[in-house]
PDB file of C-alpha atoms in Angstrom:
ATOM      1  CA  MET A  22       0.000   0.000   0.000  1.00  0.00           C
ATOM      2  CA  LYS A  23       2.838   2.410   0.793  1.00  0.00           C
ATOM      3  CA  LYS A  24       4.004   2.338  -2.821  1.00  0.00           C
ATOM      4  CA  ASN A  25       0.634   3.739  -3.900  1.00  0.00           C
ATOM      5  CA  PHE A  26       1.097   6.879  -1.815  1.00  0.00           C
ATOM      6  CA  ARG A  27       3.811   8.079  -4.167  1.00  0.00           C
ATOM      7  CA  TYR A  28       1.027   9.076  -6.562  1.00  0.00           C
ATOM      8  CA  ILE A  29      -0.607  11.328  -3.930  1.00  0.00           C
ATOM      9  CA  ASP A  30       0.839  14.559  -2.562  1.00  0.00           C
ATOM     10  CA  PHE A  31      -0.193  16.145   0.738  1.00  0.00           C
ATOM     11  CA  SER A  32       0.414  19.882   0.549  1.00  0.00           C
ATOM     12  CA  ARG A  33       0.067  22.550   3.240  1.00  0.00           C
ATOM     13  CA  PRO A  34      -0.005  26.256   2.277  1.00  0.00           C
ATOM     14  CA  ASN A  35       2.363  28.707   3.891  1.00  0.00           C
ATOM     15  CA  ALA A  36       1.628  30.606   7.090  1.00  0.00           C
ATOM     16  CA  ASN A  37       0.668  33.796   5.270  1.00  0.00           C
ATOM     17  CA  ILE A  38      -2.102  32.021   3.349  1.00  0.00           C
ATOM     18  CA  LEU A  39      -3.417  30.400   6.527  1.00  0.00           C
ATOM     19  CA  LYS A  40      -3.413  33.772   8.250  1.00  0.00           C
ATOM     20  CA  LEU A  41      -5.421  35.273   5.369  1.00  0.00           C
ATOM     21  CA  LEU A  42      -8.018  32.521   5.554  1.00  0.00           C
ATOM     22  CA  LYS A  43      -8.407  32.712   9.318  1.00  0.00           C
ATOM     23  CA  GLY A  44      -8.941  36.474   9.102  1.00  0.00           C
ATOM     24  CA  LEU A  45     -11.768  36.404   6.573  1.00  0.00           C
ATOM     25  CA  ASP A  46     -14.947  38.296   7.449  1.00  0.00           C
ATOM     26  CA  LYS A  47     -18.031  36.185   6.782  1.00  0.00           C
ATOM     27  CA  ASN A  48     -19.978  39.329   5.897  1.00  0.00           C
ATOM     28  CA  LYS A  49     -17.696  40.231   2.976  1.00  0.00           C
ATOM     29  CA  ASP A  50     -17.009  38.865  -0.515  1.00  0.00           C
ATOM     30  CA  ASN A  51     -14.393  36.363   0.589  1.00  0.00           C
ATOM     31  CA  VAL A  52     -14.040  34.568  -2.743  1.00  0.00           C
ATOM     32  CA  ASN A  53     -12.689  37.667  -4.466  1.00  0.00           C
ATOM     33  CA  THR A  54     -10.525  38.435  -1.442  1.00  0.00           C
ATOM     34  CA  ILE A  55      -8.961  34.981  -1.700  1.00  0.00           C
ATOM     35  CA  LEU A  56      -8.538  35.214  -5.472  1.00  0.00           C
ATOM     36  CA  SER A  57      -6.803  38.582  -5.187  1.00  0.00           C
ATOM     37  CA  ASN A  58      -4.062  37.021  -3.064  1.00  0.00           C
ATOM     38  CA  GLU A  59      -1.128  36.105  -5.322  1.00  0.00           C
ATOM     39  CA  SER A  60       0.319  33.621  -2.831  1.00  0.00           C
ATOM     40  CA  PHE A  61      -2.941  31.692  -2.763  1.00  0.00           C
ATOM     41  CA  LYS A  62      -3.200  31.606  -6.559  1.00  0.00           C
ATOM     42  CA  ASN A  63       0.413  30.488  -6.897  1.00  0.00           C
ATOM     43  CA  TYR A  64      -0.124  27.753  -4.310  1.00  0.00           C
ATOM     44  CA  VAL A  65      -3.137  26.327  -6.179  1.00  0.00           C
ATOM     45  CA  GLU A  66      -1.334  26.576  -9.530  1.00  0.00           C
ATOM     46  CA  THR A  67       1.593  24.659  -8.017  1.00  0.00           C
ATOM     47  CA  CYS A  68      -0.769  21.899  -6.883  1.00  0.00           C
ATOM     48  CA  LYS A  69      -2.387  21.863 -10.338  1.00  0.00           C
ATOM     49  CA  ASN A  70       1.030  21.467 -11.954  1.00  0.00           C
ATOM     50  CA  LYS A  71       1.726  18.454  -9.754  1.00  0.00           C
ATOM     51  CA  LEU A  72      -1.287  16.779 -11.354  1.00  0.00           C
ATOM     52  CA  LYS A  73       0.022  17.643 -14.806  1.00  0.00           C
ATOM     53  CA  HIS A  74       3.443  16.183 -14.069  1.00  0.00           C
ATOM     54  CA  GLY A  75       2.853  12.757 -12.605  1.00  0.00           C
ATOM     55  CA  LYS A  76       0.788  13.055  -9.442  1.00  0.00           C
ATOM     56  CA  LEU A  77      -2.695  11.585  -9.681  1.00  0.00           C
ATOM     57  CA  GLY A  78      -3.965  13.374  -6.601  1.00  0.00           C
ATOM     58  CA  VAL A  79      -3.122  16.270  -4.294  1.00  0.00           C
ATOM     59  CA  VAL A  80      -4.614  17.055  -0.879  1.00  0.00           C
ATOM     60  CA  LEU A  81      -4.561  20.769  -0.064  1.00  0.00           C
ATOM     61  CA  GLN A  82      -4.515  20.954   3.738  1.00  0.00           C
ATOM     62  CA  PHE A  83      -6.012  24.214   4.967  1.00  0.00           C
ATOM     63  CA  ASN A  84      -6.519  23.002   8.543  1.00  0.00           C
ATOM     64  CA  HIS A  85      -3.692  23.740  10.975  1.00  0.00           C
ATOM     65  CA  LYS A  86      -2.877  21.822  14.161  1.00  0.00           C
ATOM     66  CA  ASN A  87      -6.443  20.479  14.309  1.00  0.00           C
ATOM     67  CA  LYS A  88      -7.822  24.033  14.326  1.00  0.00           C
ATOM     68  CA  PHE A  89     -10.468  23.699  11.656  1.00  0.00           C
ATOM     69  CA  LEU A  90     -11.865  26.495   9.538  1.00  0.00           C
ATOM     70  CA  ALA A  91     -15.550  27.433   9.628  1.00  0.00           C
ATOM     71  CA  PRO A  92     -17.797  25.718   7.030  1.00  0.00           C
ATOM     72  CA  ASP A  93     -18.511  29.034   5.275  1.00  0.00           C
ATOM     73  CA  THR A  94     -14.779  29.644   4.887  1.00  0.00           C
ATOM     74  CA  ILE A  95     -14.209  26.145   3.453  1.00  0.00           C
ATOM     75  CA  ILE A  96     -16.993  26.780   0.939  1.00  0.00           C
ATOM     76  CA  ASP A  97     -15.377  30.070  -0.125  1.00  0.00           C
ATOM     77  CA  ILE A  98     -11.958  28.422  -0.471  1.00  0.00           C
ATOM     78  CA  THR A  99     -13.494  25.664  -2.619  1.00  0.00           C
ATOM     79  CA  LYS A 100     -15.114  28.229  -4.902  1.00  0.00           C
ATOM     80  CA  ALA A 101     -11.797  30.059  -5.272  1.00  0.00           C
ATOM     81  CA  VAL A 102      -9.828  26.867  -5.972  1.00  0.00           C
ATOM     82  CA  SER A 103     -12.335  25.750  -8.616  1.00  0.00           C
ATOM     83  CA  LEU A 104     -12.092  29.106 -10.418  1.00  0.00           C
ATOM     84  CA  ILE A 105      -8.303  28.838 -10.545  1.00  0.00           C
ATOM     85  CA  LEU A 106      -8.335  25.256 -11.838  1.00  0.00           C
ATOM     86  CA  GLY A 107     -10.625  25.832 -14.818  1.00  0.00           C
ATOM     87  CA  LYS A 108     -14.254  25.638 -15.914  1.00  0.00           C
ATOM     88  CA  LYS A 109     -16.831  23.995 -13.646  1.00  0.00           C
ATOM     89  CA  ILE A 110     -19.149  21.396 -15.231  1.00  0.00           C
ATOM     90  CA  VAL A 111     -22.891  21.261 -14.499  1.00  0.00           C
ATOM     91  CA  GLN A 112     -23.663  18.225 -12.317  1.00  0.00           C
ATOM     92  CA  ASN A 113     -27.460  17.916 -12.261  1.00  0.00           C
ATOM     93  CA  GLU A 114     -30.732  18.979 -13.829  1.00  0.00           C
ATOM     94  CA  LYS A 115     -30.802  22.076 -11.598  1.00  0.00           C
ATOM     95  CA  GLY A 116     -27.615  23.389 -13.193  1.00  0.00           C
ATOM     96  CA  ASP A 117     -25.527  23.159 -10.004  1.00  0.00           C
ATOM     97  CA  LYS A 118     -21.778  23.346 -10.501  1.00  0.00           C
ATOM     98  CA  LEU A 119     -20.945  22.827  -6.835  1.00  0.00           C
ATOM     99  CA  VAL A 120     -22.736  19.896  -5.215  1.00  0.00           C
ATOM    100  CA  TYR A 121     -22.900  19.073  -1.514  1.00  0.00           C
ATOM    101  CA  VAL A 122     -22.177  15.423  -0.736  1.00  0.00           C
ATOM    102  CA  PHE A 123     -24.050  14.213   2.353  1.00  0.00           C
ATOM    103  CA  ASP A 124     -26.579  11.602   3.431  1.00  0.00           C
ATOM    104  CA  ARG A 125     -30.069  12.844   2.554  1.00  0.00           C
ATOM    105  CA  ASP A 126     -31.920   9.843   3.981  1.00  0.00           C
ATOM    106  CA  ARG A 127     -30.686   6.668   5.698  1.00  0.00           C
ATOM    107  CA  ASN A 128     -33.073   4.649   3.512  1.00  0.00           C
ATOM    108  CA  LEU A 129     -31.770   6.090   0.227  1.00  0.00           C
ATOM    109  CA  SER A 130     -29.618   3.765  -1.889  1.00  0.00           C
ATOM    110  CA  ILE A 131     -27.843   3.937  -5.237  1.00  0.00           C
ATOM    111  CA  ASN A 132     -29.385   0.539  -5.971  1.00  0.00           C
ATOM    112  CA  SER A 133     -32.885   2.083  -5.838  1.00  0.00           C
ATOM    113  CA  GLY A 134     -32.203   5.167  -7.951  1.00  0.00           C
ATOM    114  CA  GLY A 135     -30.338   7.474  -5.564  1.00  0.00           C
ATOM    115  CA  ARG A 136     -27.086   9.145  -6.535  1.00  0.00           C
ATOM    116  CA  TYR A 137     -23.962   8.042  -4.662  1.00  0.00           C
ATOM    117  CA  HIS A 138     -23.371  11.496  -3.180  1.00  0.00           C
ATOM    118  CA  GLN A 139     -26.839  11.492  -1.594  1.00  0.00           C
ATOM    119  CA  THR A 140     -26.313   8.351   0.489  1.00  0.00           C
ATOM    120  CA  ARG A 141     -24.209   7.073   3.391  1.00  0.00           C
ATOM    121  CA  GLU A 142     -23.235   3.956   1.453  1.00  0.00           C
ATOM    122  CA  GLY A 143     -19.655   2.907   0.970  1.00  0.00           C
ATOM    123  CA  GLY A 144     -17.943   0.737  -1.609  1.00  0.00           C
ATOM    124  CA  SER A 145     -18.716   1.044  -5.345  1.00  0.00           C
ATOM    125  CA  ILE A 146     -15.233   2.297  -6.217  1.00  0.00           C
ATOM    126  CA  HIS A 147     -15.803   4.570  -9.197  1.00  0.00           C
ATOM    127  CA  THR A 148     -14.999   7.597 -11.289  1.00  0.00           C
ATOM    128  CA  ASP A 149     -17.383  10.557 -11.384  1.00  0.00           C
ATOM    129  CA  ASN A 150     -17.508  10.829 -15.184  1.00  0.00           C
ATOM    130  CA  VAL A 151     -20.478   8.468 -15.567  1.00  0.00           C
ATOM    131  CA  ASN A 152     -23.466  10.842 -15.725  1.00  0.00           C
ATOM    132  CA  LEU A 153     -22.206  12.556 -18.885  1.00  0.00           C
ATOM    133  CA  LYS A 154     -20.437  11.226 -21.962  1.00  0.00           C
ATOM    134  CA  ILE A 155     -18.054  14.177 -22.030  1.00  0.00           C
ATOM    135  CA  LYS A 156     -14.946  13.925 -19.892  1.00  0.00           C
ATOM    136  CA  TRP A 157     -13.363  16.565 -17.701  1.00  0.00           C
ATOM    137  CA  ASP A 158     -10.005  16.814 -15.986  1.00  0.00           C
ATOM    138  CA  TYR A 159     -10.224  17.325 -12.252  1.00  0.00           C
ATOM    139  CA  LEU A 160     -12.423  16.177  -9.417  1.00  0.00           C
ATOM    140  CA  ILE A 161     -12.582  18.392  -6.330  1.00  0.00           C
ATOM    141  CA  LEU A 162     -13.763  16.987  -3.002  1.00  0.00           C
ATOM    142  CA  SER A 163     -13.597  19.462  -0.125  1.00  0.00           C
ATOM    143  CA  CYS A 164     -14.177  18.219   3.403  1.00  0.00           C
ATOM    144  CA  VAL A 165     -16.499  20.484   5.417  1.00  0.00           C
ATOM    145  CA  SER A 166     -17.234  18.059   8.265  1.00  0.00           C
ATOM    146  CA  ARG A 167     -16.645  14.444   9.266  1.00  0.00           C
ATOM    147  CA  ALA A 168     -19.066  11.693  10.224  1.00  0.00           C
ATOM    148  CA  GLU A 169     -19.145  10.348  13.760  1.00  0.00           C
ATOM    149  CA  ILE A 170     -17.670   7.098  12.456  1.00  0.00           C
ATOM    150  CA  GLY A 171     -16.548   5.822   9.043  1.00  0.00           C
ATOM    151  CA  GLY A 172     -16.397   7.728   5.787  1.00  0.00           C
ATOM    152  CA  GLU A 173     -12.739   6.996   5.102  1.00  0.00           C
ATOM    153  CA  THR A 174     -11.630   8.137   1.629  1.00  0.00           C
ATOM    154  CA  ILE A 175     -10.487   5.380  -0.755  1.00  0.00           C
ATOM    155  CA  LEU A 176      -8.338   6.032  -3.839  1.00  0.00           C
ATOM    156  CA  VAL A 177      -7.202   3.528  -6.483  1.00  0.00           C
ATOM    157  CA  ASN A 178      -4.612   4.208  -9.185  1.00  0.00           C
ATOM    158  CA  GLY A 179      -6.255   3.306 -12.493  1.00  0.00           C
ATOM    159  CA  LYS A 180      -2.909   2.963 -14.261  1.00  0.00           C
ATOM    160  CA  GLU A 181      -1.872   0.183 -11.894  1.00  0.00           C
ATOM    161  CA  ILE A 182      -5.217  -1.592 -12.304  1.00  0.00           C
ATOM    162  CA  TYR A 183      -4.765  -1.505 -16.075  1.00  0.00           C
ATOM    163  CA  LYS A 184      -1.291  -3.054 -15.763  1.00  0.00           C
ATOM    164  CA  ILE A 185      -2.711  -5.937 -13.728  1.00  0.00           C
ATOM    165  CA  LEU A 186      -5.560  -6.475 -16.183  1.00  0.00           C
ATOM    166  CA  LYS A 187      -3.166  -6.447 -19.129  1.00  0.00           C
ATOM    167  CA  LYS A 188      -0.830  -8.945 -17.474  1.00  0.00           C
ATOM    168  CA  LYS A 189      -3.246 -11.366 -15.814  1.00  0.00           C
ATOM    169  CA  PHE A 190      -6.787 -10.806 -17.079  1.00  0.00           C
ATOM    170  CA  LYS A 191      -6.593 -10.207 -20.826  1.00  0.00           C
ATOM    171  CA  LEU A 192     -10.081 -11.550 -21.533  1.00  0.00           C
ATOM    172  CA  ALA A 193     -11.693  -9.240 -18.969  1.00  0.00           C
ATOM    173  CA  LEU A 194      -9.690  -6.287 -20.307  1.00  0.00           C
ATOM    174  CA  SER A 195     -10.863  -6.940 -23.858  1.00  0.00           C
ATOM    175  CA  ILE A 196     -14.500  -6.746 -22.689  1.00  0.00           C
ATOM    176  CA  LEU A 197     -13.957  -3.650 -20.535  1.00  0.00           C
ATOM    177  CA  ARG A 198     -12.682  -1.870 -23.661  1.00  0.00           C
ATOM    178  CA  LYS A 199     -16.006  -2.452 -25.447  1.00  0.00           C
ATOM    179  CA  ASN A 200     -19.167  -0.355 -25.147  1.00  0.00           C
ATOM    180  CA  PHE A 201     -21.543  -0.538 -22.187  1.00  0.00           C
ATOM    181  CA  TYR A 202     -24.774   1.401 -21.642  1.00  0.00           C
ATOM    182  CA  TRP A 203     -24.790   4.334 -19.205  1.00  0.00           C
ATOM    183  CA  GLU A 204     -27.627   6.450 -17.829  1.00  0.00           C
ATOM    184  CA  LYS A 205     -27.392  10.180 -17.204  1.00  0.00           C
ATOM    185  CA  ARG A 206     -28.794   9.738 -13.703  1.00  0.00           C
ATOM    186  CA  GLY A 207     -29.824  13.016 -12.070  1.00  0.00           C
ATOM    187  CA  ILE A 208     -29.186  14.973 -15.270  1.00  0.00           C
ATOM    188  CA  SER A 209     -31.579  13.576 -17.892  1.00  0.00           C
ATOM    189  CA  GLU A 210     -33.519  10.437 -18.797  1.00  0.00           C
ATOM    190  CA  SER A 211     -31.286   9.625 -21.759  1.00  0.00           C
ATOM    191  CA  PHE A 212     -28.581   6.982 -22.225  1.00  0.00           C
ATOM    192  CA  TYR A 213     -25.273   6.673 -24.042  1.00  0.00           C
ATOM    193  CA  LYS A 214     -22.670   4.035 -24.868  1.00  0.00           C
ATOM    194  CA  SER A 215     -19.042   4.075 -23.789  1.00  0.00           C
ATOM    195  CA  PRO A 216     -16.293   1.626 -22.772  1.00  0.00           C
ATOM    196  CA  ILE A 217     -15.102   1.368 -19.179  1.00  0.00           C
ATOM    197  CA  ILE A 218     -11.466   1.654 -20.279  1.00  0.00           C
ATOM    198  CA  GLU A 219     -10.223   3.959 -23.057  1.00  0.00           C
ATOM    199  CA  PHE A 220      -6.966   5.790 -23.805  1.00  0.00           C
ATOM    200  CA  ASN A 221      -6.163   9.491 -23.844  1.00  0.00           C
ATOM    201  CA  LYS A 222      -3.946  11.414 -26.273  1.00  0.00           C
ATOM    202  CA  LYS A 223      -0.868  10.342 -24.307  1.00  0.00           C
ATOM    203  CA  LYS A 224      -1.958   6.687 -24.715  1.00  0.00           C
ATOM    204  CA  GLU A 225      -2.603   6.402 -20.969  1.00  0.00           C
ATOM    205  CA  PRO A 226      -5.555   4.286 -19.768  1.00  0.00           C
ATOM    206  CA  THR A 227      -8.621   6.199 -18.585  1.00  0.00           C
ATOM    207  CA  PHE A 228     -11.653   4.847 -16.743  1.00  0.00           C
ATOM    208  CA  ARG A 229     -15.400   5.434 -16.646  1.00  0.00           C
ATOM    209  CA  TYR A 230     -16.978   3.305 -13.931  1.00  0.00           C
ATOM    210  CA  LEU A 231     -19.767   3.120 -11.376  1.00  0.00           C
ATOM    211  CA  ARG A 232     -21.221  -0.364 -11.580  1.00  0.00           C
ATOM    212  CA  PRO A 233     -24.725   0.236 -10.116  1.00  0.00           C
ATOM    213  CA  TYR A 234     -25.336   3.122 -12.548  1.00  0.00           C
ATOM    214  CA  MET A 235     -24.198   1.061 -15.510  1.00  0.00           C
ATOM    215  CA  MET A 236     -26.178  -2.050 -14.525  1.00  0.00           C
ATOM    216  CA  SER A 237     -29.269   0.103 -14.038  1.00  0.00           C
ATOM    217  CA  ALA A 238     -28.817   1.516 -17.550  1.00  0.00           C
ATOM    218  CA  HIS A 239     -28.658  -1.971 -19.056  1.00  0.00           C
ATOM    219  CA  GLU A 240     -31.859  -2.929 -17.248  1.00  0.00           C
ATOM    220  CA  LYS A 241     -33.705   0.192 -18.415  1.00  0.00           C
ATOM    221  CA  VAL A 242     -32.741  -0.249 -22.075  1.00  0.00           C
ATOM    222  CA  LYS A 243     -33.591  -3.966 -21.788  1.00  0.00           C
ATOM    223  CA  LYS A 244     -30.072  -5.068 -22.740  1.00  0.00           C
ATOM    224  CA  PRO A 245     -29.082  -7.546 -20.001  1.00  0.00           C
ATOM    225  CA  LEU A 246     -25.392  -7.889 -19.286  1.00  0.00           C
ATOM    226  CA  SER A 247     -23.908 -11.062 -20.724  1.00  0.00           C
ATOM    227  CA  PRO A 248     -22.125 -13.657 -18.548  1.00  0.00           C
ATOM    228  CA  LEU A 249     -18.826 -12.500 -20.060  1.00  0.00           C
ATOM    229  CA  GLN A 250     -19.581  -8.864 -19.220  1.00  0.00           C
ATOM    230  CA  LEU A 251     -20.511  -9.806 -15.658  1.00  0.00           C
ATOM    231  CA  TYR A 252     -17.287 -11.811 -15.328  1.00  0.00           C
ATOM    232  CA  SER A 253     -15.259  -8.802 -16.485  1.00  0.00           C
ATOM    233  CA  LEU A 254     -16.995  -6.480 -14.022  1.00  0.00           C
ATOM    234  CA  ASP A 255     -16.406  -8.968 -11.213  1.00  0.00           C
ATOM    235  CA  VAL A 256     -12.700  -9.058 -12.054  1.00  0.00           C
ATOM    236  CA  LEU A 257     -12.508  -5.268 -12.063  1.00  0.00           C
ATOM    237  CA  ASP A 258     -14.388  -4.939  -8.765  1.00  0.00           C
ATOM    238  CA  SER A 259     -12.145  -7.527  -7.133  1.00  0.00           C
ATOM    239  CA  LEU A 260      -9.053  -5.571  -8.156  1.00  0.00           C
ATOM    240  CA  LEU A 261     -10.534  -2.249  -7.033  1.00  0.00           C
ATOM    241  CA  GLU A 262     -11.487  -3.674  -3.649  1.00  0.00           C
ATOM    242  CA  ALA A 263      -8.155  -5.414  -2.976  1.00  0.00           C
ATOM    243  CA  PRO A 264      -6.451  -3.677  -0.009  1.00  0.00           C
ATOM    244  CA  GLU A 265      -3.050  -3.743  -1.706  1.00  0.00           C
ATOM    245  CA  ASN A 266      -4.437  -1.606  -4.556  1.00  0.00           C
ATOM    246  CA  GLN A 267      -6.089   1.006  -2.329  1.00  0.00           C
ATOM    247  CA  ILE A 268      -4.991   4.154  -0.554  1.00  0.00           C
ATOM    248  CA  ARG A 269      -7.132   4.980   2.497  1.00  0.00           C
ATOM    249  CA  PHE A 270      -7.080   8.054   4.670  1.00  0.00           C
ATOM    250  CA  ASN A 271      -9.417  10.428   6.470  1.00  0.00           C
ATOM    251  CA  LEU A 272     -10.017  13.913   5.134  1.00  0.00           C
ATOM    252  CA  SER A 273     -10.273  16.583   7.833  1.00  0.00           C
ATOM    253  CA  PRO A 274     -12.380  19.753   7.652  1.00  0.00           C
ATOM    254  CA  GLY A 275     -10.428  22.135   5.427  1.00  0.00           C
ATOM    255  CA  ASP A 276      -8.784  19.393   3.345  1.00  0.00           C
ATOM    256  CA  ILE A 277      -9.419  19.667  -0.396  1.00  0.00           C
ATOM    257  CA  LEU A 278      -8.730  16.599  -2.540  1.00  0.00           C
ATOM    258  CA  LEU A 279      -7.879  17.144  -6.219  1.00  0.00           C
ATOM    259  CA  THR A 280      -7.585  14.151  -8.546  1.00  0.00           C
ATOM    260  CA  ILE A 281      -7.369  13.309 -12.233  1.00  0.00           C
ATOM    261  CA  ASP A 282     -10.931  12.008 -12.364  1.00  0.00           C
ATOM    262  CA  ASN A 283     -10.581   9.419 -15.120  1.00  0.00           C
ATOM    263  CA  GLN A 284      -7.312   7.954 -13.805  1.00  0.00           C
ATOM    264  CA  VAL A 285      -8.034   7.807 -10.075  1.00  0.00           C
ATOM    265  CA  LEU A 286     -11.006   5.743  -9.004  1.00  0.00           C
ATOM    266  CA  HIS A 287     -12.397   6.679  -5.627  1.00  0.00           C
ATOM    267  CA  GLY A 288     -14.932   5.762  -3.012  1.00  0.00           C
ATOM    268  CA  ARG A 289     -15.437   5.716   0.725  1.00  0.00           C
ATOM    269  CA  THR A 290     -16.239   3.381   3.564  1.00  0.00           C
ATOM    270  CA  SER A 291     -19.798   3.412   4.887  1.00  0.00           C
ATOM    271  CA  PHE A 292     -20.389   5.965   7.614  1.00  0.00           C
ATOM    272  CA  SER A 293     -22.779   7.042  10.330  1.00  0.00           C
ATOM    273  CA  ASP A 294     -23.411  10.654  11.223  1.00  0.00           C
ATOM    274  CA  PHE A 295     -24.005  11.797  14.786  1.00  0.00           C
ATOM    275  CA  TYR A 296     -27.515  10.893  15.926  1.00  0.00           C
ATOM    276  CA  ASN A 297     -28.625  14.541  16.187  1.00  0.00           C
ATOM    277  CA  SER A 298     -26.616  15.857  13.227  1.00  0.00           C
ATOM    278  CA  GLU A 299     -28.127  18.310  10.760  1.00  0.00           C
ATOM    279  CA  GLU A 300     -27.626  19.259   7.134  1.00  0.00           C
ATOM    280  CA  ILE A 301     -25.233  22.095   6.452  1.00  0.00           C
ATOM    281  CA  PHE A 302     -28.138  24.214   5.200  1.00  0.00           C
ATOM    282  CA  LYS A 303     -30.006  23.890   8.505  1.00  0.00           C
ATOM    283  CA  ASN A 304     -27.101  24.421  10.887  1.00  0.00           C
ATOM    284  CA  LYS A 305     -27.033  28.205  10.984  1.00  0.00           C
ATOM    285  CA  GLU A 306     -28.895  28.678  14.251  1.00  0.00           C
ATOM    286  CA  THR A 307     -28.201  25.512  16.230  1.00  0.00           C
ATOM    287  CA  LEU A 308     -25.233  23.889  17.901  1.00  0.00           C
ATOM    288  CA  ALA A 309     -26.024  20.449  16.504  1.00  0.00           C
ATOM    289  CA  PRO A 310     -23.113  18.737  14.713  1.00  0.00           C
ATOM    290  CA  LEU A 311     -23.051  18.777  10.940  1.00  0.00           C
ATOM    291  CA  LYS A 312     -23.607  15.683   8.871  1.00  0.00           C
ATOM    292  CA  ARG A 313     -20.530  14.389   7.043  1.00  0.00           C
ATOM    293  CA  THR A 314     -20.338  16.927   4.223  1.00  0.00           C
ATOM    294  CA  MET A 315     -18.120  17.230   1.169  1.00  0.00           C
ATOM    295  CA  ILE A 316     -18.289  19.779  -1.634  1.00  0.00           C
ATOM    296  CA  ARG A 317     -17.813  18.357  -5.118  1.00  0.00           C
ATOM    297  CA  ALA A 318     -16.821  20.075  -8.344  1.00  0.00           C
ATOM    298  CA  TRP A 319     -16.009  18.736 -11.796  1.00  0.00           C
ATOM    299  CA  ILE A 320     -13.419  20.864 -13.581  1.00  0.00           C
ATOM    300  CA  LYS A 321     -12.424  21.065 -17.234  1.00  0.00           C
ATOM    301  CA  ASP A 322      -8.984  22.511 -17.889  1.00  0.00           C
ATOM    302  CA  SER A 323      -8.939  23.721 -21.497  1.00  0.00           C
ATOM    303  CA  ALA A 324      -5.146  23.632 -21.532  1.00  0.00           C
ATOM    304  CA  SER A 325      -4.921  20.000 -20.416  1.00  0.00           C
ATOM    305  CA  GLN A 326      -3.369  17.429 -22.704  1.00  0.00           C
ATOM    306  CA  ARG A 327      -4.595  14.462 -20.672  1.00  0.00           C
ATOM    307  CA  ILE A 328      -8.039  14.224 -22.255  1.00  0.00           C
TER     308      ILE A 328
END
């Protein structure tokens, strides 16, 4: 597992940036204040360049000595980081470009039509680029608050998974490179076809995968998965779930994870929020703990050569 961490960089900004963020006034336009700071912009650009030159993920650590920033400040930082990285992609039928990831209902499940980010479920190691046929460059996941227990972040290096498939599971790989049906869940009622594994302009393997979404699409279009397709998916899931292929760590409030979305598959362990926890949108006037909350953005970098 330790070898996998070489693909991930943990980066803390300098003291001047932390001082700026701690001194923000919640009644002012903090996003523009952050963006006007050259040190902050340079720091984010440096992290972005790490992704362009070999790193598959970077964790920007804006917490300091377990002194966590306020949720409103983390939201403003996320907005500023996303503007520096590139163009945000619409994520749902409402047109939202920043989506809050938290458990809406303990009974909600991705297997019954819910979207992964609306549940407390774990597993289903995936990429985010399944709801749309277009691909983007970066996934942002900003941690606003933790669960009471669970919710550990899981990352898997797609390049390493491809190497294993190519060496040991050639039949499964050949099927994963063929078209499957996908549904645009939460965005529209339409479907599209695409392989699970393709190659970018640099001839690097890229992934599109979230098994429950894809299986649901095949059911809706009345095109059942063949035994060979199911075998190939089982092989892929087994590799994604193998501990030796995973990186696991906890994000703290103020941590912002950036990854190359189609080369780093991700997921989480199941979690439970505090019994009396509340949604971030209802927490303004109470002292109740927040539900586990992440902020998600999909970013297209027009200058990228990866896609």
